[in-house]
């Protein structure tokens, strides 16, 4: 059956679509892997967006991929970008940006890789 | 329309499912982003597997996610692991492993993050 469970540690397989609660009052962040200055995380959104007037301003680069769902993201001074499943982009360090919309009726699943 | 094209550089959105040729005699590797000791790449497989007796033995860690399709992967001395869409795992540096199977009739799309 599920032999992988027996292998443990190194080869521990997990699934991106598992472990998501029905209700998501806040975005769910799950670290998937970390290394030397690198963090790979799953973000699950369901209707959340950045607060009005709030801009992310991060010290590290962030590569994001929308695996499921969709979202709208805006860099300061630029047009909104609509992201759909499979869309990915690099948010450079210090590029001020905000998430302006995610759908309320289904989960949007992101993979984000933070690196310097 | 597609305003993102005008924004260029930083905010260049791309899609993981685009730019895949119909025929894939070899695996297709596309670098999506790179940084300080980090490489994020897309791998598209269609029937490829590691040659008999060949083991990957990498100096860096590799986190892999199967976004579409499926694959079988084996670490030396361990049972085969069947990966389906959404499955992800960490392949630690120096963990000898091989891909034993990917389906021939459809594309398997991986995201791989190499880091130290």
CSV table of C-alpha atoms in Angstrom, one decimal, chain A residues 2-104:
chain,number,residue,atom,x,y,z
A,2,UNK,CA,1.5,3.3,1.0
A,3,UNK,CA,5.1,2.2,1.3
A,4,UNK,CA,6.4,5.7,1.3
A,5,UNK,CA,5.2,6.1,4.9
A,6,UNK,CA,7.7,3.6,6.0
A,7,UNK,CA,10.6,5.3,4.3
A,8,UNK,CA,10.2,8.4,6.5
A,9,UNK,CA,12.4,11.4,6.6
A,10,UNK,CA,14.2,12.1,3.4
A,11,UNK,CA,11.7,10.6,1.0
A,12,UNK,CA,8.6,11.8,2.8
A,13,UNK,CA,6.1,12.5,0.1
A,14,UNK,CA,3.4,15.0,0.8
A,15,UNK,CA,0.6,16.4,-1.3
A,16,UNK,CA,-0.1,20.0,-2.0
A,17,UNK,CA,-3.9,19.5,-2.0
A,18,UNK,CA,-4.0,17.8,1.4
A,19,UNK,CA,-4.4,19.3,4.9
A,20,UNK,CA,-6.6,22.2,3.9
A,21,UNK,CA,-9.4,23.0,6.3
A,22,UNK,CA,-12.8,23.7,5.0
A,23,UNK,CA,-12.9,27.2,6.6
A,24,UNK,CA,-10.0,29.6,6.0
A,25,UNK,CA,-10.6,32.8,8.0
A,26,UNK,CA,-6.9,33.6,7.3
A,27,UNK,CA,-4.5,32.5,4.6
A,28,UNK,CA,-2.8,29.2,5.4
A,29,UNK,CA,1.0,29.1,5.2
A,30,UNK,CA,2.8,25.8,5.3
A,31,UNK,CA,6.5,25.5,5.0
A,32,UNK,CA,7.3,22.6,2.6
A,33,UNK,CA,11.1,22.8,2.6
A,34,UNK,CA,13.8,25.1,3.8
A,35,UNK,CA,17.5,25.3,3.2
A,36,UNK,CA,20.4,27.8,3.1
A,37,UNK,CA,18.5,31.1,2.7
A,38,UNK,CA,15.6,29.4,0.9
A,39,UNK,CA,12.1,28.7,2.0
A,40,UNK,CA,9.5,26.9,0.0
A,41,UNK,CA,6.0,27.3,1.2
A,42,UNK,CA,2.4,26.6,0.3
A,43,UNK,CA,-0.1,29.4,0.6
A,44,UNK,CA,-3.8,28.7,0.5
A,45,UNK,CA,-6.1,31.7,0.0
A,46,UNK,CA,-9.8,31.8,0.0
A,47,UNK,CA,-11.1,35.3,-0.5
A,48,UNK,CA,-8.2,37.0,1.3
A,49,UNK,CA,-6.4,40.1,-0.1
A,50,UNK,CA,-3.9,42.5,1.3
A,51,UNK,CA,-5.5,45.2,3.4
A,52,UNK,CA,-6.2,48.5,1.7
A,53,UNK,CA,-3.1,50.5,1.5
A,54,UNK,CA,-0.8,47.7,2.6
A,55,UNK,CA,2.2,46.8,0.4
A,56,UNK,CA,4.5,43.8,0.9
A,57,UNK,CA,8.1,45.0,0.9
A,58,UNK,CA,10.3,42.0,1.3
A,59,UNK,CA,14.0,41.6,1.7
A,60,UNK,CA,14.1,38.5,-0.4
A,61,UNK,CA,13.0,37.5,-3.8
A,62,UNK,CA,9.8,35.5,-4.0
A,63,UNK,CA,8.9,33.3,-6.9
A,64,UNK,CA,5.2,32.4,-6.9
A,65,UNK,CA,3.2,29.8,-8.8
A,66,UNK,CA,-0.5,29.5,-8.8
A,67,UNK,CA,-1.2,25.8,-8.8
A,68,UNK,CA,-4.9,26.0,-8.4
A,69,UNK,CA,-7.4,28.8,-8.4
A,70,UNK,CA,-6.6,32.4,-9.4
A,71,UNK,CA,-5.6,35.7,-7.9
A,72,UNK,CA,-4.9,39.3,-8.8
A,73,UNK,CA,-1.7,40.9,-7.8
A,74,UNK,CA,-0.4,44.5,-8.3
A,75,UNK,CA,3.0,46.0,-8.2
A,76,UNK,CA,3.1,49.6,-7.0
A,77,UNK,CA,2.5,51.9,-9.9
A,78,UNK,CA,1.6,49.1,-12.3
A,79,UNK,CA,-1.5,47.5,-13.6
A,80,UNK,CA,-3.2,44.6,-11.9
A,81,UNK,CA,-2.0,41.1,-13.0
A,82,UNK,CA,-4.5,38.3,-13.2
A,83,UNK,CA,-2.9,35.0,-12.3
A,84,UNK,CA,-4.5,31.7,-13.2
A,85,UNK,CA,-3.5,28.1,-12.7
A,86,UNK,CA,0.0,27.6,-14.0
A,87,UNK,CA,0.9,31.3,-14.0
A,88,UNK,CA,4.1,32.1,-12.2
A,89,UNK,CA,6.2,35.2,-11.7
A,90,UNK,CA,9.2,36.6,-9.8
A,91,UNK,CA,8.6,39.3,-7.2
A,92,UNK,CA,12.0,40.8,-6.8
A,93,UNK,CA,13.2,41.9,-3.3
A,94,UNK,CA,11.9,45.3,-2.4
A,95,UNK,CA,9.3,45.3,-5.2
A,96,UNK,CA,6.3,46.7,-3.4
A,97,UNK,CA,3.2,44.6,-4.2
A,98,UNK,CA,-0.1,43.5,-2.9
A,99,UNK,CA,-2.6,40.8,-3.5
A,100,UNK,CA,-5.8,42.5,-4.6
A,101,UNK,CA,-8.1,39.6,-4.9
A,102,UNK,CA,-8.6,35.9,-4.5
A,103,UNK,CA,-11.9,34.1,-5.1
A,104,UNK,CA,-14.0,33.4,-2.0
